Amino acid sequence: MLTIQSILNRLTGYNVLLHSFGQDVNVNSVAIAQDNINYLDEVIYLCSKAFFLNTMPDNINAIYFIVSDEEEILGLNDYQNIVILGQDTNILKLFSDIMDQIKVTWRICDANMSISKCIYEKTDITHILQLAADILGNPIFLQDTSTKLLANSDISDLSLSGDEIIKAVLNNGYVTADLFQKYNYTRLL
């Protein structure tokens, strides 16, 4: 679950003047605040100080990112679930940066659920490896500590010509001794 604190920790390069939270609120979405919308829980709303003070709804579980001058902070000290940013903040870039964090969290949750479902349904290891390979976008090899190949995902798209370690694993079923020495493979294990 993505929280407001984890978002703030990743928003480097932004001039955060003040933030105030009663608790670390979960975040599911981000929106630019507008008149006549229903304010929802667990949503970050981006707005100006004037907009916030004139239209602030009673929803205490929403989060407000407010762009303001430093001198204007004083009127906002008593509010909870707010982040006040300097006037130089680019709202569209901030929106995009927060949305990117939300998308990554969704991808991680989806991957976690998919792999957990496979484990719960006692799916065979090759299916789990294929699912993980699809998520990561590259083939996966499962090897024991001696580098013996135990299982792998689909490798039909894998070009063997450029990687001698992959070529050795596929041809021999393990990493050969000469490659251990050449790449100092024991240090990698």
JSON list of C-alpha atoms in Angstrom, two decimals:
[
{"chain": "A", "resi": 1, "resn": "MET", "atom": "CA", "xyz": [0.00, 0.00, 0.00]},
{"chain": "A", "resi": 2, "resn": "LEU", "atom": "CA", "xyz": [1.29, 3.44, -0.90]},
{"chain": "A", "resi": 3, "resn": "THR", "atom": "CA", "xyz": [1.22, 5.98, 1.91]},
{"chain": "A", "resi": 4, "resn": "ILE", "atom": "CA", "xyz": [1.59, 9.73, 1.95]},
{"chain": "A", "resi": 5, "resn": "GLN", "atom": "CA", "xyz": [4.89, 9.44, 3.83]},
{"chain": "A", "resi": 6, "resn": "SER", "atom": "CA", "xyz": [6.37, 7.09, 1.22]},
{"chain": "A", "resi": 7, "resn": "ILE", "atom": "CA", "xyz": [5.31, 9.54, -1.52]},
{"chain": "A", "resi": 8, "resn": "LEU", "atom": "CA", "xyz": [6.94, 12.44, 0.31]},
{"chain": "A", "resi": 9, "resn": "ASN", "atom": "CA", "xyz": [10.13, 10.42, 0.76]},
{"chain": "A", "resi": 10, "resn": "ARG", "atom": "CA", "xyz": [10.36, 9.97, -3.03]},
{"chain": "A", "resi": 11, "resn": "LEU", "atom": "CA", "xyz": [9.49, 13.54, -4.02]},
{"chain": "A", "resi": 12, "resn": "THR", "atom": "CA", "xyz": [13.03, 14.82, -4.05]},
{"chain": "A", "resi": 13, "resn": "GLY", "atom": "CA", "xyz": [13.64, 18.14, -5.72]},
{"chain": "A", "resi": 14, "resn": "TYR", "atom": "CA", "xyz": [10.37, 19.69, -4.52]},
{"chain": "A", "resi": 15, "resn": "ASN", "atom": "CA", "xyz": [10.33, 22.60, -2.10]},
{"chain": "A", "resi": 16, "resn": "VAL", "atom": "CA", "xyz": [8.19, 21.16, 0.72]},
{"chain": "A", "resi": 17, "resn": "LEU", "atom": "CA", "xyz": [7.56, 24.02, 3.14]},
{"chain": "A", "resi": 18, "resn": "LEU", "atom": "CA", "xyz": [5.34, 22.18, 5.62]},
{"chain": "A", "resi": 19, "resn": "HIS", "atom": "CA", "xyz": [3.48, 18.91, 5.99]},
{"chain": "A", "resi": 20, "resn": "SER", "atom": "CA", "xyz": [1.02, 17.90, 8.66]},
{"chain": "A", "resi": 21, "resn": "PHE", "atom": "CA", "xyz": [-0.65, 14.51, 9.10]},
{"chain": "A", "resi": 22, "resn": "GLY", "atom": "CA", "xyz": [-2.66, 13.05, 11.94]},
{"chain": "A", "resi": 23, "resn": "GLN", "atom": "CA", "xyz": [-1.67, 9.60, 10.66]},
{"chain": "A", "resi": 24, "resn": "ASP", "atom": "CA", "xyz": [0.10, 8.14, 7.64]},
{"chain": "A", "resi": 25, "resn": "VAL", "atom": "CA", "xyz": [-2.78, 8.10, 5.17]},
{"chain": "A", "resi": 26, "resn": "ASN", "atom": "CA", "xyz": [-2.97, 5.55, 2.33]},
{"chain": "A", "resi": 27, "resn": "VAL", "atom": "CA", "xyz": [-3.00, 6.94, -1.21]},
{"chain": "A", "resi": 28, "resn": "ASN", "atom": "CA", "xyz": [-4.89, 5.43, -4.17]},
{"chain": "A", "resi": 29, "resn": "SER", "atom": "CA", "xyz": [-5.06, 8.30, -6.64]},
{"chain": "A", "resi": 30, "resn": "VAL", "atom": "CA", "xyz": [-4.14, 11.90, -7.43]},
{"chain": "A", "resi": 31, "resn": "ALA", "atom": "CA", "xyz": [-6.28, 14.68, -8.92]},
{"chain": "A", "resi": 32, "resn": "ILE", "atom": "CA", "xyz": [-6.19, 18.39, -9.55]},
{"chain": "A", "resi": 33, "resn": "ALA", "atom": "CA", "xyz": [-8.80, 19.94, -7.25]},
{"chain": "A", "resi": 34, "resn": "GLN", "atom": "CA", "xyz": [-11.76, 21.58, -8.98]},
{"chain": "A", "resi": 35, "resn": "ASP", "atom": "CA", "xyz": [-15.10, 23.10, -8.07]},
{"chain": "A", "resi": 36, "resn": "ASN", "atom": "CA", "xyz": [-18.10, 20.78, -7.92]},
{"chain": "A", "resi": 37, "resn": "ILE", "atom": "CA", "xyz": [-16.32, 17.43, -7.53]},
{"chain": "A", "resi": 38, "resn": "ASN", "atom": "CA", "xyz": [-16.86, 14.81, -4.88]},
{"chain": "A", "resi": 39, "resn": "TYR", "atom": "CA", "xyz": [-13.76, 14.64, -2.72]},
{"chain": "A", "resi": 40, "resn": "LEU", "atom": "CA", "xyz": [-12.82, 11.05, -1.93]},
{"chain": "A", "resi": 41, "resn": "ASP", "atom": "CA", "xyz": [-10.78, 9.37, 0.77]},
{"chain": "A", "resi": 42, "resn": "GLU", "atom": "CA", "xyz": [-7.19, 8.36, 0.02]},
{"chain": "A", "resi": 43, "resn": "VAL", "atom": "CA", "xyz": [-6.82, 10.79, -2.90]},
{"chain": "A", "resi": 44, "resn": "ILE", "atom": "CA", "xyz": [-4.19, 13.52, -3.17]},
{"chain": "A", "resi": 45, "resn": "TYR", "atom": "CA", "xyz": [-5.71, 16.78, -4.41]},
{"chain": "A", "resi": 46, "resn": "LEU", "atom": "CA", "xyz": [-3.37, 19.40, -5.88]},
{"chain": "A", "resi": 47, "resn": "CYS", "atom": "CA", "xyz": [-4.49, 23.02, -5.48]},
{"chain": "A", "resi": 48, "resn": "SER", "atom": "CA", "xyz": [-3.60, 26.60, -4.58]},
{"chain": "A", "resi": 49, "resn": "LYS", "atom": "CA", "xyz": [-3.96, 27.98, -1.07]},
{"chain": "A", "resi": 50, "resn": "ALA", "atom": "CA", "xyz": [-6.88, 30.22, -2.14]},
{"chain": "A", "resi": 51, "resn": "PHE", "atom": "CA", "xyz": [-8.73, 27.27, -3.66]},
{"chain": "A", "resi": 52, "resn": "PHE", "atom": "CA", "xyz": [-8.13, 25.15, -0.56]},
{"chain": "A", "resi": 53, "resn": "LEU", "atom": "CA", "xyz": [-9.38, 27.79, 1.86]},
{"chain": "A", "resi": 54, "resn": "ASN", "atom": "CA", "xyz": [-12.44, 28.67, -0.26]},
{"chain": "A", "resi": 55, "resn": "THR", "atom": "CA", "xyz": [-13.63, 25.17, -1.12]},
{"chain": "A", "resi": 56, "resn": "MET", "atom": "CA", "xyz": [-12.10, 22.81, 1.44]},
{"chain": "A", "resi": 57, "resn": "PRO", "atom": "CA", "xyz": [-14.53, 19.94, 1.94]},
{"chain": "A", "resi": 58, "resn": "ASP", "atom": "CA", "xyz": [-15.08, 18.21, 5.25]},
{"chain": "A", "resi": 59, "resn": "ASN", "atom": "CA", "xyz": [-13.35, 15.06, 4.05]},
{"chain": "A", "resi": 60, "resn": "ILE", "atom": "CA", "xyz": [-10.53, 14.53, 6.54]},
{"chain": "A", "resi": 61, "resn": "ASN", "atom": "CA", "xyz": [-9.09, 11.44, 4.82]},
{"chain": "A", "resi": 62, "resn": "ALA", "atom": "CA", "xyz": [-8.26, 13.22, 1.60]},
{"chain": "A", "resi": 63, "resn": "ILE", "atom": "CA", "xyz": [-4.78, 14.71, 1.25]},
{"chain": "A", "resi": 64, "resn": "TYR", "atom": "CA", "xyz": [-4.13, 18.20, -0.08]},
{"chain": "A", "resi": 65, "resn": "PHE", "atom": "CA", "xyz": [-0.92, 19.34, -1.75]},
{"chain": "A", "resi": 66, "resn": "ILE", "atom": "CA", "xyz": [-1.11, 23.12, -1.64]},
{"chain": "A", "resi": 67, "resn": "VAL", "atom": "CA", "xyz": [1.10, 25.45, -3.66]},
{"chain": "A", "resi": 68, "resn": "SER", "atom": "CA", "xyz": [1.75, 28.61, -1.65]},
{"chain": "A", "resi": 69, "resn": "ASP", "atom": "CA", "xyz": [4.22, 31.44, -0.95]},
{"chain": "A", "resi": 70, "resn": "GLU", "atom": "CA", "xyz": [6.29, 30.98, 2.19]},
{"chain": "A", "resi": 71, "resn": "GLU", "atom": "CA", "xyz": [4.65, 34.04, 3.76]},
{"chain": "A", "resi": 72, "resn": "GLU", "atom": "CA", "xyz": [1.22, 32.47, 3.28]},
{"chain": "A", "resi": 73, "resn": "ILE", "atom": "CA", "xyz": [1.91, 29.32, 5.32]},
{"chain": "A", "resi": 74, "resn": "LEU", "atom": "CA", "xyz": [0.66, 30.83, 8.57]},
{"chain": "A", "resi": 75, "resn": "GLY", "atom": "CA", "xyz": [-3.03, 30.43, 7.69]},
{"chain": "A", "resi": 76, "resn": "LEU", "atom": "CA", "xyz": [-2.58, 26.69, 7.10]},
{"chain": "A", "resi": 77, "resn": "ASN", "atom": "CA", "xyz": [-0.81, 25.58, 10.30]},
{"chain": "A", "resi": 78, "resn": "ASP", "atom": "CA", "xyz": [-3.95, 24.18, 11.95]},
{"chain": "A", "resi": 79, "resn": "TYR", "atom": "CA", "xyz": [-4.99, 21.83, 9.13]},
{"chain": "A", "resi": 80, "resn": "GLN", "atom": "CA", "xyz": [-4.25, 18.10, 8.97]},
{"chain": "A", "resi": 81, "resn": "ASN", "atom": "CA", "xyz": [-3.43, 15.98, 5.89]},
{"chain": "A", "resi": 82, "resn": "ILE", "atom": "CA", "xyz": [-1.75, 18.79, 3.99]},
{"chain": "A", "resi": 83, "resn": "VAL", "atom": "CA", "xyz": [1.55, 19.30, 2.24]},
{"chain": "A", "resi": 84, "resn": "ILE", "atom": "CA", "xyz": [2.53, 22.86, 1.41]},
{"chain": "A", "resi": 85, "resn": "LEU", "atom": "CA", "xyz": [4.90, 23.35, -1.51]},
{"chain": "A", "resi": 86, "resn": "GLY", "atom": "CA", "xyz": [6.70, 26.45, -2.74]},
{"chain": "A", "resi": 87, "resn": "GLN", "atom": "CA", "xyz": [5.12, 28.61, -5.43]},
{"chain": "A", "resi": 88, "resn": "ASP", "atom": "CA", "xyz": [7.75, 27.45, -7.95]},
{"chain": "A", "resi": 89, "resn": "THR", "atom": "CA", "xyz": [6.15, 23.97, -7.97]},
{"chain": "A", "resi": 90, "resn": "ASN", "atom": "CA", "xyz": [5.11, 22.73, -11.40]},
{"chain": "A", "resi": 91, "resn": "ILE", "atom": "CA", "xyz": [1.68, 21.21, -10.67]},
{"chain": "A", "resi": 92, "resn": "LEU", "atom": "CA", "xyz": [1.62, 19.07, -13.84]},
{"chain": "A", "resi": 93, "resn": "LYS", "atom": "CA", "xyz": [5.06, 17.62, -13.13]},
{"chain": "A", "resi": 94, "resn": "LEU", "atom": "CA", "xyz": [4.04, 16.96, -9.51]},
{"chain": "A", "resi": 95, "resn": "PHE", "atom": "CA", "xyz": [0.87, 15.23, -10.74]},
{"chain": "A", "resi": 96, "resn": "SER", "atom": "CA", "xyz": [2.92, 13.09, -13.12]},
{"chain": "A", "resi": 97, "resn": "ASP", "atom": "CA", "xyz": [5.52, 12.19, -10.46]},
{"chain": "A", "resi": 98, "resn": "ILE", "atom": "CA", "xyz": [2.84, 11.12, -7.95]},
{"chain": "A", "resi": 99, "resn": "MET", "atom": "CA", "xyz": [0.94, 9.19, -10.63]},
{"chain": "A", "resi": 100, "resn": "ASP", "atom": "CA", "xyz": [4.14, 7.34, -11.57]},
{"chain": "A", "resi": 101, "resn": "GLN", "atom": "CA", "xyz": [4.53, 6.24, -7.93]},
{"chain": "A", "resi": 102, "resn": "ILE", "atom": "CA", "xyz": [0.92, 5.05, -7.85]},
{"chain": "A", "resi": 103, "resn": "LYS", "atom": "CA", "xyz": [1.35, 3.08, -11.10]},
{"chain": "A", "resi": 104, "resn": "VAL", "atom": "CA", "xyz": [4.48, 1.34, -9.80]},
{"chain": "A", "resi": 105, "resn": "THR", "atom": "CA", "xyz": [2.63, 0.41, -6.61]},
{"chain": "A", "resi": 106, "resn": "TRP", "atom": "CA", "xyz": [-0.26, -1.02, -8.66]},
{"chain": "A", "resi": 107, "resn": "ARG", "atom": "CA", "xyz": [2.19, -3.07, -10.76]},
{"chain": "A", "resi": 108, "resn": "ILE", "atom": "CA", "xyz": [3.88, -4.44, -7.64]},
{"chain": "A", "resi": 109, "resn": "CYS", "atom": "CA", "xyz": [0.53, -5.32, -6.04]},
{"chain": "A", "resi": 110, "resn": "ASP", "atom": "CA", "xyz": [-0.64, -7.00, -9.25]},
{"chain": "A", "resi": 111, "resn": "ALA", "atom": "CA", "xyz": [2.59, -9.02, -9.51]},
{"chain": "A", "resi": 112, "resn": "ASN", "atom": "CA", "xyz": [2.36, -10.01, -5.86]},
{"chain": "A", "resi": 113, "resn": "MET", "atom": "CA", "xyz": [-1.25, -11.16, -6.27]},
{"chain": "A", "resi": 114, "resn": "SER", "atom": "CA", "xyz": [-0.48, -13.13, -9.45]},
{"chain": "A", "resi": 115, "resn": "ILE", "atom": "CA", "xyz": [2.49, -14.95, -7.93]},
{"chain": "A", "resi": 116, "resn": "SER", "atom": "CA", "xyz": [0.63, -15.54, -4.64]},
{"chain": "A", "resi": 117, "resn": "LYS", "atom": "CA", "xyz": [-2.30, -17.03, -6.59]},
{"chain": "A", "resi": 118, "resn": "CYS", "atom": "CA", "xyz": [0.08, -19.42, -8.38]},
{"chain": "A", "resi": 119, "resn": "ILE", "atom": "CA", "xyz": [1.58, -20.52, -5.08]},
{"chain": "A", "resi": 120, "resn": "TYR", "atom": "CA", "xyz": [-1.84, -20.89, -3.44]},
{"chain": "A", "resi": 121, "resn": "GLU", "atom": "CA", "xyz": [-3.07, -23.00, -6.37]},
{"chain": "A", "resi": 122, "resn": "LYS", "atom": "CA", "xyz": [0.11, -25.12, -6.13]},
{"chain": "A", "resi": 123, "resn": "THR", "atom": "CA", "xyz": [1.09, -24.29, -9.70]},
{"chain": "A", "resi": 124, "resn": "ASP", "atom": "CA", "xyz": [4.25, -25.95, -10.97]},
{"chain": "A", "resi": 125, "resn": "ILE", "atom": "CA", "xyz": [7.52, -24.04, -10.80]},
{"chain": "A", "resi": 126, "resn": "THR", "atom": "CA", "xyz": [7.84, -23.51, -14.56]},
{"chain": "A", "resi": 127, "resn": "HIS", "atom": "CA", "xyz": [4.50, -21.68, -14.61]},
{"chain": "A", "resi": 128, "resn": "ILE", "atom": "CA", "xyz": [5.61, -19.47, -11.69]},
{"chain": "A", "resi": 129, "resn": "LEU", "atom": "CA", "xyz": [8.93, -18.77, -13.45]},
{"chain": "A", "resi": 130, "resn": "GLN", "atom": "CA", "xyz": [7.09, -17.88, -16.65]},
{"chain": "A", "resi": 131, "resn": "LEU", "atom": "CA", "xyz": [4.76, -15.52, -14.81]},
{"chain": "A", "resi": 132, "resn": "ALA", "atom": "CA", "xyz": [7.75, -13.84, -13.13]},
{"chain": "A", "resi": 133, "resn": "ALA", "atom": "CA", "xyz": [9.57, -13.64, -16.49]},
{"chain": "A", "resi": 134, "resn": "ASP", "atom": "CA", "xyz": [6.53, -11.98, -18.08]},
{"chain": "A", "resi": 135, "resn": "ILE", "atom": "CA", "xyz": [6.38, -9.46, -15.23]},
{"chain": "A", "resi": 136, "resn": "LEU", "atom": "CA", "xyz": [10.10, -8.67, -15.41]},
{"chain": "A", "resi": 137, "resn": "GLY", "atom": "CA", "xyz": [10.35, -8.81, -19.19]},
{"chain": "A", "resi": 138, "resn": "ASN", "atom": "CA", "xyz": [13.26, -11.26, -19.34]},
{"chain": "A", "resi": 139, "resn": "PRO", "atom": "CA", "xyz": [13.82, -15.02, -19.04]},
{"chain": "A", "resi": 140, "resn": "ILE", "atom": "CA", "xyz": [14.44, -16.59, -15.63]},
{"chain": "A", "resi": 141, "resn": "PHE", "atom": "CA", "xyz": [16.67, -19.52, -14.77]},
{"chain": "A", "resi": 142, "resn": "LEU", "atom": "CA", "xyz": [16.32, -21.43, -11.48]},
{"chain": "A", "resi": 143, "resn": "GLN", "atom": "CA", "xyz": [19.64, -22.94, -10.50]},
{"chain": "A", "resi": 144, "resn": "ASP", "atom": "CA", "xyz": [20.92, -24.63, -7.36]},
{"chain": "A", "resi": 145, "resn": "THR", "atom": "CA", "xyz": [24.13, -23.53, -5.63]},
{"chain": "A", "resi": 146, "resn": "SER", "atom": "CA", "xyz": [26.25, -25.64, -7.98]},
{"chain": "A", "resi": 147, "resn": "THR", "atom": "CA", "xyz": [24.64, -23.71, -10.90]},
{"chain": "A", "resi": 148, "resn": "LYS", "atom": "CA", "xyz": [22.80, -26.80, -12.10]},
{"chain": "A", "resi": 149, "resn": "LEU", "atom": "CA", "xyz": [19.77, -25.70, -14.10]},
{"chain": "A", "resi": 150, "resn": "LEU", "atom": "CA", "xyz": [16.61, -26.86, -12.29]},
{"chain": "A", "resi": 151, "resn": "ALA", "atom": "CA", "xyz": [13.97, -25.05, -14.35]},
{"chain": "A", "resi": 152, "resn": "ASN", "atom": "CA", "xyz": [13.53, -22.04, -16.58]},
{"chain": "A", "resi": 153, "resn": "SER", "atom": "CA", "xyz": [10.91, -19.84, -18.16]},
{"chain": "A", "resi": 154, "resn": "ASP", "atom": "CA", "xyz": [10.30, -19.79, -21.91]},
{"chain": "A", "resi": 155, "resn": "ILE", "atom": "CA", "xyz": [13.57, -19.10, -23.68]},
{"chain": "A", "resi": 156, "resn": "SER", "atom": "CA", "xyz": [12.40, -19.28, -27.29]},
{"chain": "A", "resi": 157, "resn": "ASP", "atom": "CA", "xyz": [13.05, -15.55, -27.77]},
{"chain": "A", "resi": 158, "resn": "LEU", "atom": "CA", "xyz": [16.47, -15.70, -26.14]},
{"chain": "A", "resi": 159, "resn": "SER", "atom": "CA", "xyz": [19.44, -15.17, -28.40]},
{"chain": "A", "resi": 160, "resn": "LEU", "atom": "CA", "xyz": [22.27, -17.49, -27.40]},
{"chain": "A", "resi": 161, "resn": "SER", "atom": "CA", "xyz": [24.93, -15.89, -29.55]},
{"chain": "A", "resi": 162, "resn": "GLY", "atom": "CA", "xyz": [25.91, -13.03, -27.25]},
{"chain": "A", "resi": 163, "resn": "ASP", "atom": "CA", "xyz": [26.00, -14.49, -23.74]},
{"chain": "A", "resi": 164, "resn": "GLU", "atom": "CA", "xyz": [28.37, -17.35, -23.11]},
{"chain": "A", "resi": 165, "resn": "ILE", "atom": "CA", "xyz": [27.06, -18.03, -19.59]},
{"chain": "A", "resi": 166, "resn": "ILE", "atom": "CA", "xyz": [23.49, -18.49, -20.84]},
{"chain": "A", "resi": 167, "resn": "LYS", "atom": "CA", "xyz": [24.82, -20.58, -23.71]},
{"chain": "A", "resi": 168, "resn": "ALA", "atom": "CA", "xyz": [26.71, -22.85, -21.27]},
{"chain": "A", "resi": 169, "resn": "VAL", "atom": "CA", "xyz": [23.69, -23.23, -18.98]},
{"chain": "A", "resi": 170, "resn": "LEU", "atom": "CA", "xyz": [21.41, -24.15, -21.90]},
{"chain": "A", "resi": 171, "resn": "ASN", "atom": "CA", "xyz": [23.89, -26.48, -23.61]},
{"chain": "A", "resi": 172, "resn": "ASN", "atom": "CA", "xyz": [25.36, -28.16, -20.50]},
{"chain": "A", "resi": 173, "resn": "GLY", "atom": "CA", "xyz": [22.75, -27.56, -17.84]},
{"chain": "A", "resi": 174, "resn": "TYR", "atom": "CA", "xyz": [25.23, -25.68, -15.63]},
{"chain": "A", "resi": 175, "resn": "VAL", "atom": "CA", "xyz": [27.95, -23.00, -15.67]},
{"chain": "A", "resi": 176, "resn": "THR", "atom": "CA", "xyz": [31.24, -24.53, -16.77]},
{"chain": "A", "resi": 177, "resn": "ALA", "atom": "CA", "xyz": [34.47, -24.32, -14.74]},
{"chain": "A", "resi": 178, "resn": "ASP", "atom": "CA", "xyz": [36.22, -22.11, -17.28]},
{"chain": "A", "resi": 179, "resn": "LEU", "atom": "CA", "xyz": [33.44, -19.53, -16.98]},
{"chain": "A", "resi": 180, "resn": "PHE", "atom": "CA", "xyz": [33.69, -19.67, -13.17]},
{"chain": "A", "resi": 181, "resn": "GLN", "atom": "CA", "xyz": [37.32, -18.60, -13.47]},
{"chain": "A", "resi": 182, "resn": "LYS", "atom": "CA", "xyz": [36.82, -16.10, -16.29]},
{"chain": "A", "resi": 183, "resn": "TYR", "atom": "CA", "xyz": [34.04, -14.15, -14.52]},
{"chain": "A", "resi": 184, "resn": "ASN", "atom": "CA", "xyz": [35.03, -14.88, -10.91]},
{"chain": "A", "resi": 185, "resn": "TYR", "atom": "CA", "xyz": [31.63, -16.58, -10.65]},
{"chain": "A", "resi": 186, "resn": "THR", "atom": "CA", "xyz": [32.21, -17.89, -7.11]},
{"chain": "A", "resi": 187, "resn": "ARG", "atom": "CA", "xyz": [32.21, -14.27, -5.87]},
{"chain": "A", "resi": 188, "resn": "LEU", "atom": "CA", "xyz": [28.78, -13.78, -7.46]},
{"chain": "A", "resi": 189, "resn": "LEU", "atom": "CA", "xyz": [27.20, -16.82, -5.73]}
]
